[in-house]
PDB file of C-alpha atoms in Angstrom:
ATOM      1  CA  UNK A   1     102.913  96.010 244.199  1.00  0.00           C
ATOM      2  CA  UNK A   2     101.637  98.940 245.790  1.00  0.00           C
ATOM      3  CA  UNK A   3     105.268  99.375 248.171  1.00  0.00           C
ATOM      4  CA  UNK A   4     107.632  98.327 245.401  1.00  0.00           C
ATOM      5  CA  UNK A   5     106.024 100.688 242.695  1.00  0.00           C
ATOM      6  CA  UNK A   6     104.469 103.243 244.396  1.00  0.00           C
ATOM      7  CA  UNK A   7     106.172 103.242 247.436  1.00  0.00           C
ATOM      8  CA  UNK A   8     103.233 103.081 249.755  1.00  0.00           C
ATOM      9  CA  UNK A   9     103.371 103.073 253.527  1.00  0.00           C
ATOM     10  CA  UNK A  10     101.097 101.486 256.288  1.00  0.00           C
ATOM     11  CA  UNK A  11     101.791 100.566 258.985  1.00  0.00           C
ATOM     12  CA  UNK A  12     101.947  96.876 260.646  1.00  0.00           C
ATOM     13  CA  UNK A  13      98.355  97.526 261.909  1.00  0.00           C
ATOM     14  CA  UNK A  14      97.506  98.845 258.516  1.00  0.00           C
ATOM     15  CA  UNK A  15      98.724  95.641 256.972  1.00  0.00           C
ATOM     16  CA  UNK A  16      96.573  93.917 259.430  1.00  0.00           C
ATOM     17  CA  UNK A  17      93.415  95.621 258.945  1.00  0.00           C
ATOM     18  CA  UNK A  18      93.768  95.935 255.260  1.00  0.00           C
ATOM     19  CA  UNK A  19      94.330  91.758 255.156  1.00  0.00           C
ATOM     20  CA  UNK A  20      91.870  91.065 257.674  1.00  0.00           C
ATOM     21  CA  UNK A  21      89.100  93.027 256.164  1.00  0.00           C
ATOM     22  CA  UNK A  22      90.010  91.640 252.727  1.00  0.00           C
ATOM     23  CA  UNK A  23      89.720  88.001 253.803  1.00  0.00           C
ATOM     24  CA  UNK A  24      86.549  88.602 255.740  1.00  0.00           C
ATOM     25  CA  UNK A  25      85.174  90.944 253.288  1.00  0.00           C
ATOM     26  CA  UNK A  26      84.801  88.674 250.138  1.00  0.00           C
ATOM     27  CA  UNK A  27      82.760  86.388 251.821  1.00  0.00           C
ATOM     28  CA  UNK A  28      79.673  87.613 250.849  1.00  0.00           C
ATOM     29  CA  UNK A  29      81.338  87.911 247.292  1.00  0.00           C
ATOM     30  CA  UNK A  30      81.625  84.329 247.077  1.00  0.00           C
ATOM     31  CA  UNK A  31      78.107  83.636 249.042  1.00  0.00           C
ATOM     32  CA  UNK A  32      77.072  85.667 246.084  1.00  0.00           C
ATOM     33  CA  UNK A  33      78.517  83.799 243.513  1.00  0.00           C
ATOM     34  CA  UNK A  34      77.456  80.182 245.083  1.00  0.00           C
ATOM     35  CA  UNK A  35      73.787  81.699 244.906  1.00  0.00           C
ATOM     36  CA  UNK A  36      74.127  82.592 241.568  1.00  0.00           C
ATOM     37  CA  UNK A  37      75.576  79.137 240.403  1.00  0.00           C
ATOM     38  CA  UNK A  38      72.500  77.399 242.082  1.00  0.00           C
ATOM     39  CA  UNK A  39      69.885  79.621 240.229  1.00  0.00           C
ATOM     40  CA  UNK A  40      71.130  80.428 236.880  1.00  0.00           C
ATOM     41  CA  UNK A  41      71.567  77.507 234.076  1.00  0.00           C
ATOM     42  CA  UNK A  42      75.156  76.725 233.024  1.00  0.00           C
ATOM     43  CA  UNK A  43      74.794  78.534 229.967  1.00  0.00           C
ATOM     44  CA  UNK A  44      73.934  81.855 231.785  1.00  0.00           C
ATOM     45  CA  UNK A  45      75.993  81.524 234.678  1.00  0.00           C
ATOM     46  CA  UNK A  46      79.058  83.737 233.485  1.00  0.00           C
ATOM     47  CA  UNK A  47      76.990  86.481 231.974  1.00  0.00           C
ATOM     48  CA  UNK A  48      74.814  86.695 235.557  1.00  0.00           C
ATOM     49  CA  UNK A  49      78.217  87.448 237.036  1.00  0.00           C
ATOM     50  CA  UNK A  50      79.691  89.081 235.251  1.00  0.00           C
ATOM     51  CA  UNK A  51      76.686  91.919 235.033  1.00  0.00           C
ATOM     52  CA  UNK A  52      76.416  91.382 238.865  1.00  0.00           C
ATOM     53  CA  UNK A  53      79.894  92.247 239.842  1.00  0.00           C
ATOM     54  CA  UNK A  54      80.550  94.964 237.537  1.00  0.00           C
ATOM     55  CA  UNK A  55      77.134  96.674 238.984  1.00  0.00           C
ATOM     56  CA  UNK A  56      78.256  96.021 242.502  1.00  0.00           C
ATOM     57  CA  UNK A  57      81.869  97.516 241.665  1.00  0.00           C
ATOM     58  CA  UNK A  58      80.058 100.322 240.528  1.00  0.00           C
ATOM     59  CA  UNK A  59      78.156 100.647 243.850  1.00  0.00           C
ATOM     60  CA  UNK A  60      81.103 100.289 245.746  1.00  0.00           C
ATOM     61  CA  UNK A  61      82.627 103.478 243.997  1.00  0.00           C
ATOM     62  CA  UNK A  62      85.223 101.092 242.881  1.00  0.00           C
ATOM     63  CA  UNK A  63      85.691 103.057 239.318  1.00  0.00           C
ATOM     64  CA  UNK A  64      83.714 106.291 240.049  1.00  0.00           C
ATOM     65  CA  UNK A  65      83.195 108.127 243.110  1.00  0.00           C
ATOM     66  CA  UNK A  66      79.927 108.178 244.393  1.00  0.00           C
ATOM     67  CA  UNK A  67      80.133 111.970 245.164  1.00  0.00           C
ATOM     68  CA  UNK A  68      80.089 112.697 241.377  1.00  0.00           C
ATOM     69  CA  UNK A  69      76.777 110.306 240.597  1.00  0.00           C
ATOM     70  CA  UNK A  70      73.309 111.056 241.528  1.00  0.00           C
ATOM     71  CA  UNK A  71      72.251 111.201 245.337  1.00  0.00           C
ATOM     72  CA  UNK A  72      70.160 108.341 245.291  1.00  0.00           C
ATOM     73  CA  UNK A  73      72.906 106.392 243.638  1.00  0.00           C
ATOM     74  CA  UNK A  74      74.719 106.881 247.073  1.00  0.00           C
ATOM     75  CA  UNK A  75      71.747 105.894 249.050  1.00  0.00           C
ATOM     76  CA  UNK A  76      71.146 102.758 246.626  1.00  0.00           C
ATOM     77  CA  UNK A  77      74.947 102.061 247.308  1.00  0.00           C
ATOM     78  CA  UNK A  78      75.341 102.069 251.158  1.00  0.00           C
ATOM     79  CA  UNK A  79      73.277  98.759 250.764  1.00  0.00           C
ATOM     80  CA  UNK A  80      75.806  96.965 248.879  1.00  0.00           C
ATOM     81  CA  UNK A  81      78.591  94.963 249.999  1.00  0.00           C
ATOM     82  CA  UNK A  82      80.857  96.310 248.164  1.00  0.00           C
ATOM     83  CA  UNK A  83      80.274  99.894 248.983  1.00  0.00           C
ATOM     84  CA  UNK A  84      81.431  98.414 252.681  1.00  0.00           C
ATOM     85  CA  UNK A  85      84.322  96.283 251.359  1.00  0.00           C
ATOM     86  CA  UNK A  86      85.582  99.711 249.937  1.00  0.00           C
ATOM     87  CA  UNK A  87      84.746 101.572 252.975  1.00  0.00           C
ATOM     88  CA  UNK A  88      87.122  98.842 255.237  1.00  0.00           C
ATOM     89  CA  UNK A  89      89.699  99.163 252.855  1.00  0.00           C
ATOM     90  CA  UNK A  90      90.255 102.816 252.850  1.00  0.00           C
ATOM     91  CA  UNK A  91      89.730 102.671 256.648  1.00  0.00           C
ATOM     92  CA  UNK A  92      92.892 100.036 256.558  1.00  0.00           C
ATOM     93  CA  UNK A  93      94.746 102.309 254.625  1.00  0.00           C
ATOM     94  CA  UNK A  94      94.241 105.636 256.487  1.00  0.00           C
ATOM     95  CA  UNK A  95      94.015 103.878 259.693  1.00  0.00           C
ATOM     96  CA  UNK A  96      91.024 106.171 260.605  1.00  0.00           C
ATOM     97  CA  UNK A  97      86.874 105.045 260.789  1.00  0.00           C
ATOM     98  CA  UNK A  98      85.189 102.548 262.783  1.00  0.00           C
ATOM     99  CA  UNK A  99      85.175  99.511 261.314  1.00  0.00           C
ATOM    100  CA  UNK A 100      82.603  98.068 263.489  1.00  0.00           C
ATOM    101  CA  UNK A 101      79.628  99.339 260.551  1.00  0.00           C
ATOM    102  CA  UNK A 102      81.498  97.864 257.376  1.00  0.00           C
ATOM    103  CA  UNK A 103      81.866  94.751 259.607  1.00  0.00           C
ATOM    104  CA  UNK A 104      78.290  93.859 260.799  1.00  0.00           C
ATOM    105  CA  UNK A 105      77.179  94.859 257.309  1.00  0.00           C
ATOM    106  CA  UNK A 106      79.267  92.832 255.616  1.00  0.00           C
ATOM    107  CA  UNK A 107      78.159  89.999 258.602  1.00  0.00           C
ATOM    108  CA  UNK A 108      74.375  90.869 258.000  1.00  0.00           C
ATOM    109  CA  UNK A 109      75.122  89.956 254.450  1.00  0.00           C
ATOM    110  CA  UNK A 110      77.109  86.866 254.787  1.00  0.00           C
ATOM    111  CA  UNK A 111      74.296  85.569 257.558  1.00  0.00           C
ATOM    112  CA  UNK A 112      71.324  86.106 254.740  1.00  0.00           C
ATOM    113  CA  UNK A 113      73.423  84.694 251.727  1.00  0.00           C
ATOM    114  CA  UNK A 114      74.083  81.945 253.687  1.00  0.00           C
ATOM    115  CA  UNK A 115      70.456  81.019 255.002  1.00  0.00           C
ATOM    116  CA  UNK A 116      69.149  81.182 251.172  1.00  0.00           C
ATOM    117  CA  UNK A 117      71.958  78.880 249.974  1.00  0.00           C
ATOM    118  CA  UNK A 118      71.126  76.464 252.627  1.00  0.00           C
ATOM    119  CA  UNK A 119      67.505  76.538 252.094  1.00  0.00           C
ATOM    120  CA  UNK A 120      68.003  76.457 248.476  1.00  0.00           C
ATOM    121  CA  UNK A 121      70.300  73.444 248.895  1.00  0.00           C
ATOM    122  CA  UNK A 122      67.908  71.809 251.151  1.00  0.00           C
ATOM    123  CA  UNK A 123      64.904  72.180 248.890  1.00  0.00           C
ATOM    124  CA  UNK A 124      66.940  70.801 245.587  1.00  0.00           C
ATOM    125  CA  UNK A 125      67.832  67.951 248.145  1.00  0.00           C
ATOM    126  CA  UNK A 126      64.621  67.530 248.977  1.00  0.00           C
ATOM    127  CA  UNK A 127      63.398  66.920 245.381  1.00  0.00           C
ATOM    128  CA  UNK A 128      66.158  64.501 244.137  1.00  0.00           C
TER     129      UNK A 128
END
């Protein structure tokens, strides 16, 4: 969309980095989500979602910048995945940053997501 209509150039590394780093990056998205399905009843589910990625688009500085908000909005945000899911992105895009940061953040995150889903799915084994 963004070549044919606003006739946006990377180049093939660009493309590379920017795909990469958007299939790696919403891992923890979807960790997220699979923890949220296992705690919240069906009923509440969408809501708890819904509220959680809208706040954590809002960390990311996915609709506002963070440079306009509070200071301790930024310093909340640099803990959120999303904040580093936007950070790789416009690194793809300008083709400038170290990506390593964004990376093992986004990692840390995935790792601890997925050790509370496990032991959550091990303890509501455990009880059936």
């Amino acid at each position: 969309v963004s070549v044919v209509f606003l006739h946006a150039h990377l180049s093939v590394g660009g493309w590379l980095m920017a795909g990469l780093g958007l299939w790696v990056g919403i891992i923890p998205f979807a960790l997220i989500a699979i923890l949220i399905g296992q705690f919240a009843k069906p009923e509440f589910a969408q809501p708890l979602f819904m509220v959680t990625f809208l706040g954590l688009a809002l960390l990311g500085g996915l609709w506002v910048p963070l440079d306009i908000l509070p200071q301790w909005v930024s310093n909340v945000a640099q803990v959120a995945p999303s904040y580093w899911l936007n950070k790789l992105g416009q690194m793809g895009a300008s083709l400038s940053g170290n990506a390593l940061t964004p990376a093992l953040v986004l990692g840390g995150w995935t790792v601890v997501l997925a050790v509370l889903i496990s032991w959550r799915y091990r303890r509501d084994s455990a009880r059936a």
